[in-house]
Amino acid sequence: MCLTIPGHTCNVQSELWCWKIIVAELLPQHHCQVSQKRLTLTMLRRLAAAPVPAAVRRMSSGSVHITVPLNFWAGERRTSHEKRDKENVYEPATGRVLCQLEPCGAVDVDQAVKAAKSAFGQWSKMSGMERARIMIEAANIIESRSEEIAQMETVNNGKSITEARLDVDSARQCILYYAGLAATLAGQHVQLPGGSFAYTRREPLGVCAGIGAWNYPFQIAAWKSAPALACGNSMVFKPSPLTPVTAVMLAEIYAKAGAPESLFSVVQGGQETGSLLCHHHDVAKVSFTGSVPTGKRIMEMASKGVKPVTLELGGKSPLLIFQDSDLENALRGALVANFLSQGQVCSNGTRVFVHKDILPKFLKEVVKRTQRIEIGDPLLESTRMGALVSRPHLDKVLSYVDQAKKEGATVLCGGEQFVPSDPKLRGGYYMTPCVLGDCTDEMTCVKEEIFGPVMSILSFETEEEVLQRANDTTMGLAAGVFTRDLRRAHRVVEHLKAGSCFINNYNITPVEVPFGGFKMSGIGRENGQVTIEYYSQLKTVFVEMGDVDSLF
């Protein structure tokens, strides 16, 4: 990944590469290969005491400027063939221009899809074991470059480096998981009368289009590409125009791992580029993560070609905290359910229903802990809440807090724009995490997805009552329940209308487990074995071993 740090232009590839540079600079008199494992204690002390060469220092907010193209197909980064206005991409932490986006038009999309179609011809003929080998190598490369990728994710998205590392590892695990499934894809044999039989074949679809969201740029690219590639498909991926940087890194990683040229391609752009992908006659399937309104439009476009879709859309998820809950875990769960990635998570449990008997104690403690959340430079290890993704989005979230106050909610803490003391961060898109009390079901903050660090707390008295209120939404992505009564937990989960439910935890997404929603929160699933069904098609073959029995 080429990037510019003032005074240096470098190609940062991996931690091992960084170690080699450091050792070479510190020990120029030794003409030998030195591995990390063989570094002596004395050498390690010298490394720790010596200044780190500028080219391998940790990225810092405001220091990265990207000038290389962000589109990728036919084995390399590419500029658009069409003269289009470039769009600024901003660094959330500072508000400065990070790079310029070159949107793809019809010619570019057509080239990328045709290249992916060619790659599909080669990839689909490989055995599952051969595909698995390449995917495992891609996962290994991600592991070796994990810190670099995480830092670029933080620079482009604004989330804390701690979270970005977890996201990158989730992407790595997802690719490994589907590499393990690639060789297990198989059909079924069915014995028929007279020695005849039938069998089924699970076959790839062809070129799949992936359209990603800005809250988990690298992770979503992996979550969509891994099952698609395991099944023998190729993919053309369009990231969000707000976060276009790291998906291209994944494309380069697949290529370096030995994948056929253009197996995973990246086209940049907004609504027009996405529309071109959905309508392209060589695209066999569309997978989208984003808002409900956009998901509806994509479903409509795909319907013109009767193309299958996977839609992972929005949510307004309930979190139910009963009076017998382990309060410490319930508090932790509520914070995780609302403030991960600055609250910009579709599955967040933003409607927190707390039993009236424990409400005062819960409110006091959740406010105290929310106020302790450290906001600031997302590249610092101590930061727990970085910047929201854009200025318009920050303004939108703040407007929801204002509307809540007008409708009678009480701001117990936060809900204001935050200006860090560091001068270079003062143009960034920060706000203080907000807890709203005295909320009712009719309030806008309770009914609409805010997609920011805003927790709405509601009181309840009975299990029947809270279930009815929890399900009173058009969406059904996730839901959670905290209680020590396991019978109640399973009973409540049975009645919650949501695709992903959590008992005594929240917002955990292991790649082995399907993730997706009910109602208007989407169609299909990401992760787990079931996703294989959404990236393949079943062919039935009848084999007659005798004579044809005909009426004619």
Coordinates of C-alpha atoms in Angstrom, one line a residue:
M1 CA 0.0 0.0 0.0
C2 CA 1.7 3.2 -1.1
L3 CA 1.4 6.2 1.1
T4 CA 3.2 9.4 1.8
I5 CA 4.5 10.5 5.2
P6 CA 6.1 13.9 5.2
G7 CA 9.7 13.5 4.1
H8 CA 9.3 9.9 3.1
T9 CA 7.6 7.8 0.5
C10 CA 7.4 4.2 1.4
N11 CA 5.8 0.9 0.6
V12 CA 4.7 -0.5 4.0
Q13 CA 4.2 -4.2 3.6
S14 CA 4.4 -6.0 6.9
E15 CA 5.7 -6.0 10.4
L16 CA 8.5 -8.3 9.3
W17 CA 9.5 -5.9 6.6
C18 CA 9.6 -3.1 9.3
W19 CA 11.9 -5.3 11.5
K20 CA 14.2 -5.9 8.6
I21 CA 14.5 -2.2 7.9
I22 CA 15.1 -1.4 11.5
V23 CA 17.8 -4.1 11.9
A24 CA 19.5 -3.0 8.7
E25 CA 19.7 0.6 9.8
L26 CA 20.8 -0.3 13.4
L27 CA 23.2 -3.1 12.5
P28 CA 24.7 -2.1 9.1
Q29 CA 28.0 -3.8 10.0
H30 CA 26.4 -7.2 10.2
H31 CA 25.9 -8.8 6.8
C32 CA 23.6 -11.5 7.9
Q33 CA 19.9 -12.3 7.9
V34 CA 18.4 -11.6 11.4
S35 CA 15.0 -13.0 12.3
Q36 CA 12.8 -11.7 15.1
K37 CA 13.1 -15.0 17.0
R38 CA 16.9 -14.8 17.0
L39 CA 17.2 -11.2 18.2
T40 CA 19.3 -11.3 21.4
L41 CA 18.3 -9.4 24.6
T42 CA 21.1 -7.0 23.9
M43 CA 19.9 -6.4 20.4
L44 CA 16.3 -5.9 21.6
R45 CA 17.5 -3.3 24.1
R46 CA 19.4 -1.5 21.3
L47 CA 16.3 -1.6 19.1
A48 CA 14.1 -0.2 21.9
A49 CA 16.5 2.6 22.8
A50 CA 17.2 3.7 19.2
P51 CA 15.0 6.0 17.3
V52 CA 12.7 4.3 14.9
P53 CA 13.4 5.1 11.3
A54 CA 10.8 7.6 9.9
A55 CA 9.7 5.3 7.1
V56 CA 8.5 2.7 9.6
R57 CA 7.0 4.8 12.3
R58 CA 3.4 4.4 13.2
M59 CA 1.0 6.4 11.0
S60 CA -0.3 9.5 12.7
S61 CA -3.5 11.3 12.1
G62 CA -3.0 14.1 9.5
S63 CA 0.2 12.6 8.1
V64 CA -1.1 10.2 5.4
H65 CA -1.9 11.4 1.9
I66 CA -2.9 8.8 -0.7
T67 CA -2.1 9.5 -4.4
V68 CA -2.3 6.1 -6.0
P69 CA -5.4 5.0 -7.9
L70 CA -8.1 3.2 -5.9
N71 CA -9.7 1.1 -8.6
F72 CA -8.3 -2.3 -9.2
W73 CA -8.8 -4.9 -11.9
A74 CA -6.8 -7.0 -14.4
G75 CA -4.0 -7.3 -11.8
E76 CA -3.3 -3.6 -11.1
R77 CA -4.6 -0.3 -9.8
R78 CA -6.3 1.7 -12.5
T79 CA -7.4 5.1 -13.4
S80 CA -10.8 5.7 -15.0
H81 CA -11.1 5.6 -18.7
E82 CA -13.7 8.4 -18.5
K83 CA -13.2 12.0 -17.7
R84 CA -15.1 12.4 -14.5
D85 CA -14.8 14.9 -11.6
K86 CA -12.8 13.5 -8.8
E87 CA -14.4 13.6 -5.3
N88 CA -12.6 14.4 -2.1
V89 CA -12.3 11.8 0.6
Y90 CA -11.8 13.2 4.0
E91 CA -9.9 11.8 7.1
P92 CA -12.5 11.8 9.9
A93 CA -10.0 12.4 12.6
T94 CA -8.8 15.7 11.2
G95 CA -11.3 16.8 8.5
R96 CA -8.5 17.1 6.0
V97 CA -8.5 15.7 2.5
L98 CA -7.1 12.2 2.6
C99 CA -7.3 11.4 -1.1
Q100 CA -9.4 11.9 -4.2
L101 CA -11.9 9.3 -5.5
E102 CA -12.1 8.7 -9.2
P103 CA -15.6 7.2 -9.8
C104 CA -16.0 4.4 -12.3
G105 CA -18.4 4.9 -15.2
A106 CA -20.0 2.5 -17.6
V107 CA -16.8 1.7 -19.5
D108 CA -14.8 1.0 -16.3
V109 CA -17.5 -1.2 -14.8
D110 CA -17.9 -3.1 -18.0
Q111 CA -14.1 -3.8 -18.2
A112 CA -14.0 -4.8 -14.5
V113 CA -17.0 -7.2 -14.9
K114 CA -15.6 -8.7 -18.1
A115 CA -12.2 -9.3 -16.5
A116 CA -14.0 -10.9 -13.5
K117 CA -15.9 -13.1 -15.9
S118 CA -12.6 -14.3 -17.4
A119 CA -11.2 -15.0 -13.9
F120 CA -14.4 -16.9 -13.1
G121 CA -13.8 -19.3 -16.0
Q122 CA -10.4 -20.3 -14.5
W123 CA -11.3 -20.2 -10.8
S124 CA -14.5 -22.2 -11.1
K125 CA -12.6 -25.1 -12.7
M126 CA -10.2 -25.4 -9.8
S127 CA -10.9 -27.9 -7.1
G128 CA -12.0 -26.8 -3.7
M129 CA -8.6 -27.7 -2.3
E130 CA -6.8 -25.5 -4.9
R131 CA -9.1 -22.6 -4.0
A132 CA -8.5 -23.2 -0.3
R133 CA -4.8 -23.0 -0.7
I134 CA -4.9 -19.6 -2.3
M135 CA -7.4 -18.3 0.3
I136 CA -5.3 -19.5 3.2
E137 CA -2.3 -17.7 1.7
A138 CA -4.4 -14.5 1.5
A139 CA -5.3 -14.9 5.1
N140 CA -1.6 -15.4 6.0
I141 CA -0.7 -12.2 4.1
I142 CA -3.4 -10.3 6.0
E143 CA -1.9 -11.5 9.2
S144 CA 1.5 -10.3 8.2
R145 CA 0.2 -6.9 7.2
S146 CA -2.5 -6.6 9.9
E147 CA -1.1 -3.6 11.6
E148 CA -0.7 -1.7 8.4
I149 CA -4.2 -2.5 7.3
A150 CA -5.7 -1.6 10.7
Q151 CA -3.9 1.8 10.6
M152 CA -5.2 2.6 7.2
E153 CA -8.7 1.5 8.2
T154 CA -8.5 3.9 11.2
V155 CA -7.2 6.7 9.0
N156 CA -10.0 6.3 6.5
N157 CA -12.9 5.4 8.8
G158 CA -12.2 7.2 12.1
K159 CA -12.7 4.2 14.4
S160 CA -10.2 3.4 17.1
I161 CA -7.1 1.5 16.2
T162 CA -8.1 -1.1 18.8
E163 CA -11.3 -1.8 17.0
A164 CA -9.7 -1.7 13.6
R165 CA -7.3 -4.5 14.6
L166 CA -10.3 -6.7 15.6
D167 CA -12.0 -6.0 12.3
V168 CA -8.9 -7.0 10.3
D169 CA -8.6 -10.2 12.3
S170 CA -12.3 -10.9 11.7
A171 CA -11.6 -10.6 8.0
R172 CA -8.7 -12.9 8.2
Q173 CA -10.7 -15.5 10.2
C174 CA -13.5 -15.3 7.7
I175 CA -11.3 -16.1 4.8
L176 CA -9.7 -19.0 6.7
Y177 CA -13.2 -20.3 7.6
Y178 CA -14.4 -20.4 4.0
A179 CA -11.1 -21.8 2.8
G180 CA -11.9 -24.7 5.1
L181 CA -15.4 -25.1 3.6
A182 CA -14.2 -24.8 -0.1
A183 CA -13.2 -28.4 -0.3
T184 CA -16.4 -29.7 1.4
L185 CA -18.9 -28.4 -1.2
A186 CA -20.8 -31.4 -2.4
G187 CA -24.1 -32.6 -3.8
Q188 CA -26.4 -35.5 -2.9
H189 CA -27.0 -38.9 -4.4
V190 CA -30.6 -40.2 -4.5
Q191 CA -31.4 -43.8 -5.5
L192 CA -34.5 -44.1 -7.8
P193 CA -36.5 -47.2 -8.8
G194 CA -35.0 -49.7 -11.3
G195 CA -31.4 -48.8 -10.6
S196 CA -31.8 -45.3 -11.8
F197 CA -30.6 -42.4 -9.7
A198 CA -30.3 -38.7 -9.4
Y199 CA -27.6 -36.5 -8.0
T200 CA -27.2 -32.8 -7.2
R201 CA -24.4 -30.5 -8.0
R202 CA -23.6 -27.3 -6.1
E203 CA -22.3 -24.9 -8.7
P204 CA -21.1 -21.3 -8.5
L205 CA -23.2 -18.4 -9.8
G206 CA -20.6 -16.5 -11.8
V207 CA -19.6 -12.9 -11.3
C208 CA -21.0 -11.5 -8.0
A209 CA -21.2 -7.9 -7.2
G210 CA -20.4 -6.8 -3.6
I211 CA -21.5 -3.3 -2.4
G212 CA -20.0 -2.4 0.9
A213 CA -20.7 0.1 3.7
W214 CA -18.4 2.6 5.3
N215 CA -18.6 1.4 8.9
Y216 CA -16.6 -1.8 8.4
P217 CA -14.8 -1.3 5.0
F218 CA -12.2 -4.1 5.1
Q219 CA -14.2 -6.6 7.1
I220 CA -17.2 -6.3 4.8
A221 CA -15.1 -6.8 1.8
A222 CA -13.8 -10.0 3.3
W223 CA -17.2 -11.2 4.6
K224 CA -18.6 -10.9 1.1
S225 CA -15.7 -12.1 -1.0
A226 CA -14.7 -15.1 1.1
P227 CA -17.9 -17.2 0.7
A228 CA -18.2 -16.1 -2.9
L229 CA -14.7 -17.2 -3.8
A230 CA -15.0 -20.4 -1.8
C231 CA -17.9 -21.4 -4.0
G232 CA -16.0 -20.7 -7.2
N233 CA -17.3 -17.3 -8.0
S234 CA -15.5 -14.1 -8.8
M235 CA -16.4 -10.7 -7.4
V236 CA -16.4 -7.0 -8.3
F237 CA -16.6 -5.0 -5.2
K238 CA -17.7 -1.4 -4.8
P239 CA -16.7 0.2 -1.4
S240 CA -18.5 3.2 0.0
P241 CA -17.2 6.4 -1.5
L242 CA -16.5 7.6 2.0
T243 CA -14.1 4.7 2.8
P244 CA -12.5 3.6 -0.5
V245 CA -9.0 2.8 0.7
T246 CA -8.7 -0.6 2.3
A247 CA -10.8 -2.8 -0.1
V248 CA -8.1 -2.2 -2.7
M249 CA -5.5 -3.6 -0.3
L250 CA -7.6 -6.8 -0.1
A251 CA -7.7 -7.0 -3.9
E252 CA -3.9 -6.8 -4.0
I253 CA -3.6 -9.4 -1.2
Y254 CA -5.8 -11.9 -3.2
A255 CA -3.6 -11.3 -6.3
K256 CA -0.4 -11.7 -4.3
A257 CA -1.8 -15.0 -2.9
G258 CA -2.0 -16.4 -6.4
A259 CA -5.7 -15.8 -7.3
P260 CA -6.4 -15.5 -11.0
E261 CA -6.1 -11.9 -12.3
S262 CA -9.3 -9.9 -11.6
L263 CA -10.8 -12.6 -9.3
F264 CA -11.6 -9.9 -6.8
S265 CA -11.8 -6.4 -8.4
V266 CA -12.6 -3.0 -7.0
V267 CA -14.6 -0.3 -8.7
Q268 CA -15.0 3.0 -6.9
G269 CA -18.0 5.4 -7.0
G270 CA -21.4 6.2 -5.6
Q271 CA -24.9 5.5 -6.6
E272 CA -24.3 5.5 -10.3
T273 CA -21.5 3.0 -10.1
G274 CA -23.6 0.7 -7.9
S275 CA -26.5 0.9 -10.4
L276 CA -24.2 0.0 -13.3
L277 CA -23.1 -3.1 -11.4
C278 CA -26.6 -4.1 -10.5
H279 CA -27.8 -3.8 -14.1
H280 CA -24.8 -5.4 -15.8
H281 CA -25.9 -8.5 -17.7
D282 CA -22.8 -10.5 -16.7
V283 CA -23.4 -9.9 -12.9
A284 CA -25.2 -13.0 -11.5
K285 CA -25.8 -11.9 -7.9
V286 CA -25.7 -8.7 -5.8
S287 CA -24.7 -8.6 -2.1
F288 CA -25.3 -5.3 -0.4
T289 CA -24.7 -3.9 3.1
G290 CA -26.2 -0.5 4.0
S291 CA -29.4 1.4 4.6
V292 CA -33.0 0.1 4.1
P293 CA -33.9 2.7 1.4
T294 CA -30.8 1.8 -0.7
G295 CA -31.4 -1.9 -0.2
K296 CA -34.9 -1.5 -1.6
R297 CA -33.5 0.2 -4.7
I298 CA -30.9 -2.5 -5.2
M299 CA -33.5 -5.2 -4.8
E300 CA -35.6 -3.5 -7.5
M301 CA -32.7 -3.1 -9.9
A302 CA -31.6 -6.8 -9.4
S303 CA -35.2 -7.9 -10.0
K304 CA -35.0 -6.6 -13.6
G305 CA -32.5 -9.5 -14.3
V306 CA -34.1 -11.8 -11.8
K307 CA -30.8 -11.8 -9.9
P308 CA -30.5 -13.1 -6.3
V309 CA -29.6 -10.6 -3.7
T310 CA -28.2 -10.7 -0.2
L311 CA -29.2 -7.6 1.8
E312 CA -27.8 -6.7 5.2
L313 CA -29.7 -3.6 6.1
G314 CA -30.4 -1.3 9.1
G315 CA -31.7 -2.0 12.5
K316 CA -33.3 -0.5 15.6
S317 CA -32.5 -3.3 17.9
P318 CA -33.9 -3.8 21.4
L319 CA -31.8 -4.7 24.4
L320 CA -33.8 -6.1 27.3
I321 CA -32.3 -5.9 30.8
F322 CA -34.4 -7.8 33.5
Q323 CA -34.3 -7.1 37.2
D324 CA -32.4 -10.4 37.9
S325 CA -29.5 -9.5 35.5
D326 CA -25.9 -9.5 36.5
L327 CA -25.8 -5.7 36.5
E328 CA -22.1 -5.5 35.7
N329 CA -22.5 -7.6 32.6
A330 CA -25.6 -5.8 31.6
L331 CA -23.8 -2.5 31.8
R332 CA -20.9 -3.8 29.8
G333 CA -23.4 -5.2 27.2
A334 CA -25.3 -1.9 26.9
L335 CA -22.1 0.0 26.3
V336 CA -20.9 -2.4 23.7
A337 CA -24.4 -2.4 22.1
N338 CA -24.3 1.3 21.6
F339 CA -20.8 2.8 21.4
L340 CA -18.7 0.4 19.2
S341 CA -17.4 2.3 16.2
Q342 CA -18.9 5.6 17.5
G343 CA -22.3 3.9 17.4
Q344 CA -22.1 3.4 13.7
V345 CA -23.1 -0.3 13.8
C346 CA -26.3 -1.6 12.2
S347 CA -26.9 -4.3 14.9
N348 CA -26.5 -1.9 17.8
G349 CA -29.0 -2.3 20.6
T350 CA -30.0 1.3 20.8
R351 CA -33.4 0.8 22.5
V352 CA -32.3 -0.3 26.0
F353 CA -35.3 -1.5 28.0
V354 CA -34.5 -1.6 31.7
H355 CA -36.8 -3.1 34.3
K356 CA -38.1 -0.3 36.6
D357 CA -36.8 -2.0 39.8
I358 CA -33.2 -1.5 38.7
L359 CA -33.5 1.5 36.5
P360 CA -32.1 4.2 38.9
K361 CA -29.0 2.1 39.7
F362 CA -28.5 1.3 36.0
L363 CA -28.9 4.9 34.9
K364 CA -26.4 6.2 37.5
E365 CA -23.7 3.6 36.6
V366 CA -24.2 3.7 32.8
V367 CA -23.9 7.5 32.7
K368 CA -20.7 7.3 34.9
R369 CA -19.1 4.8 32.5
T370 CA -20.2 6.7 29.4
Q371 CA -18.6 9.9 30.7
R372 CA -15.3 8.0 31.2
I373 CA -15.1 6.9 27.5
E374 CA -11.9 8.5 26.1
I375 CA -12.5 10.4 22.9
G376 CA -9.8 11.6 20.5
D377 CA -7.1 10.6 18.1
P378 CA -8.2 7.2 16.8
L379 CA -4.6 6.1 16.2
L380 CA -3.8 6.4 19.9
E381 CA -3.9 3.2 22.0
S382 CA -5.8 4.9 24.8
T383 CA -8.6 6.1 22.6
R384 CA -11.9 4.2 22.9
M385 CA -14.1 6.5 20.6
G386 CA -12.7 8.1 17.5
A387 CA -14.4 10.3 14.9
L388 CA -17.7 9.8 13.1
V389 CA -17.3 9.1 9.4
S390 CA -18.2 12.5 8.0
R391 CA -19.3 16.0 8.8
P392 CA -22.8 15.6 7.3
H393 CA -23.2 12.4 9.4
L394 CA -22.1 14.1 12.5
D395 CA -24.6 16.9 12.0
K396 CA -27.3 14.4 11.4
V397 CA -26.6 12.5 14.6
L398 CA -26.5 15.7 16.6
S399 CA -29.8 16.8 15.1
Y400 CA -31.4 13.5 16.5
V401 CA -30.2 14.5 20.0
D402 CA -31.8 18.0 19.6
Q403 CA -35.0 16.4 18.3
A404 CA -35.1 14.0 21.3
K405 CA -34.8 17.0 23.7
K406 CA -37.7 18.7 22.0
E407 CA -39.8 15.6 22.3
G408 CA -39.2 15.3 26.1
A409 CA -36.2 13.0 26.4
T410 CA -33.6 14.0 29.0
V411 CA -29.9 14.2 28.0
L412 CA -28.2 12.4 30.9
C413 CA -24.8 12.9 29.4
G414 CA -23.1 13.7 26.1
G415 CA -24.8 14.5 22.8
E416 CA -22.5 17.4 22.0
Q417 CA -19.8 18.1 19.4
F418 CA -16.4 17.4 20.8
V419 CA -13.3 19.4 20.0
P420 CA -10.0 17.7 20.9
S421 CA -7.2 19.8 22.4
D422 CA -4.8 18.6 19.8
P423 CA -4.8 21.4 17.1
K424 CA -4.5 18.9 14.2
L425 CA -7.7 17.2 15.3
R426 CA -9.9 20.3 15.7
G427 CA -11.4 19.8 12.2
G428 CA -12.4 16.2 13.0
Y429 CA -15.9 14.9 13.4
Y430 CA -16.2 14.1 17.1
M431 CA -19.1 14.0 19.5
T432 CA -19.5 12.9 23.1
P433 CA -21.4 9.6 23.6
C434 CA -24.9 10.3 24.6
V435 CA -27.4 8.6 27.0
L436 CA -31.0 9.7 26.7
G437 CA -33.4 9.1 29.6
D438 CA -37.2 9.5 30.0
C439 CA -37.7 8.0 26.5
T440 CA -41.0 6.7 25.2
D441 CA -41.8 4.4 22.3
E442 CA -43.2 7.2 20.2
M443 CA -40.1 9.4 20.2
T444 CA -38.1 9.8 17.0
C445 CA -34.9 8.7 18.7
V446 CA -36.6 5.4 19.6
K447 CA -38.3 4.8 16.3
E448 CA -35.6 5.8 13.8
E449 CA -32.0 4.4 13.3
I450 CA -29.6 7.2 14.4
F451 CA -26.4 5.3 13.6
G452 CA -24.4 7.2 16.1
P453 CA -23.3 7.1 19.8
V454 CA -26.8 7.7 21.2
M455 CA -28.3 5.3 23.7
S456 CA -32.1 5.6 24.4
I457 CA -33.2 4.1 27.7
L458 CA -36.8 3.0 28.3
S459 CA -38.4 1.5 31.4
F460 CA -40.6 -1.7 31.5
E461 CA -42.5 -3.7 34.1
T462 CA -43.5 -7.1 32.6
E463 CA -42.0 -9.7 30.2
E464 CA -45.2 -9.6 28.0
E465 CA -45.2 -5.8 27.8
V466 CA -41.5 -5.5 26.9
L467 CA -41.7 -8.2 24.2
Q468 CA -44.6 -6.4 22.5
R469 CA -42.7 -3.1 22.6
A470 CA -39.4 -4.6 21.5
N471 CA -41.0 -6.1 18.4
D472 CA -42.9 -2.9 17.5
T473 CA -40.6 -2.0 14.7
T474 CA -40.3 -2.5 10.9
M475 CA -36.8 -3.8 11.4
G476 CA -35.4 -7.0 13.0
L477 CA -31.7 -7.3 12.7
A478 CA -30.7 -8.0 16.3
A479 CA -31.9 -8.2 19.8
G480 CA -30.5 -9.0 23.2
V481 CA -31.6 -10.1 26.7
F482 CA -29.8 -10.0 30.0
T483 CA -31.2 -12.2 32.8
R484 CA -29.9 -15.0 35.1
D485 CA -33.1 -17.0 34.4
L486 CA -32.2 -19.2 31.5
R487 CA -35.7 -20.4 31.0
R488 CA -36.8 -16.8 30.6
A489 CA -33.9 -16.1 28.3
H490 CA -34.8 -18.8 25.9
R491 CA -38.5 -18.0 26.1
V492 CA -37.9 -14.3 25.4
V493 CA -35.5 -15.1 22.5
E494 CA -38.1 -17.4 20.9
H495 CA -40.5 -14.4 20.7
L496 CA -38.1 -11.7 19.6
K497 CA -38.5 -11.0 15.9
A498 CA -34.8 -10.6 15.0
G499 CA -32.3 -12.5 13.0
S500 CA -29.4 -12.4 15.5
C501 CA -30.2 -12.6 19.2
F502 CA -27.8 -12.4 22.1
I503 CA -28.2 -13.8 25.6
N504 CA -26.1 -12.1 28.3
N505 CA -23.8 -10.6 25.7
Y506 CA -24.1 -8.3 22.7
N507 CA -22.5 -7.5 19.3
I508 CA -20.3 -10.6 19.0
T509 CA -20.1 -11.8 15.5
P510 CA -18.0 -15.0 15.2
V511 CA -17.5 -15.9 11.5
E512 CA -18.8 -19.5 12.1
V513 CA -22.3 -18.1 13.0
P514 CA -24.8 -16.7 10.5
F515 CA -25.6 -13.0 10.7
G516 CA -28.6 -11.3 9.2
G517 CA -32.0 -9.9 9.8
F518 CA -35.8 -10.4 9.8
K519 CA -38.4 -8.0 8.2
M520 CA -36.9 -4.9 6.6
S521 CA -33.4 -5.6 8.0
G522 CA -32.6 -7.8 5.1
I523 CA -32.5 -11.0 3.1
G524 CA -30.0 -13.8 3.3
R525 CA -27.1 -14.3 5.7
E526 CA -23.5 -13.4 6.0
N527 CA -21.0 -15.9 7.6
G528 CA -21.6 -19.5 8.7
Q529 CA -22.2 -22.5 6.5
V530 CA -25.6 -21.4 5.3
T531 CA -24.0 -18.5 3.3
I532 CA -22.7 -21.1 0.9
E533 CA -26.3 -21.5 -0.3
Y534 CA -26.4 -17.7 -1.1
Y535 CA -23.3 -17.9 -3.4
S536 CA -24.1 -21.1 -5.2
Q537 CA -26.9 -22.8 -7.1
L538 CA -28.2 -26.3 -7.1
K539 CA -28.4 -28.4 -10.2
T540 CA -30.3 -31.7 -10.2
V541 CA -29.3 -34.5 -12.6
F542 CA -31.5 -37.5 -13.4
V543 CA -29.8 -40.6 -14.7
E544 CA -32.0 -43.3 -16.3
M545 CA -30.5 -46.8 -16.2
G546 CA -33.3 -48.6 -18.0
D547 CA -35.7 -47.9 -20.9
V548 CA -37.8 -44.8 -21.2
D549 CA -41.4 -45.4 -20.1
S550 CA -43.4 -43.3 -22.5
L551 CA -47.1 -42.8 -23.0
F552 CA -46.5 -42.1 -26.7

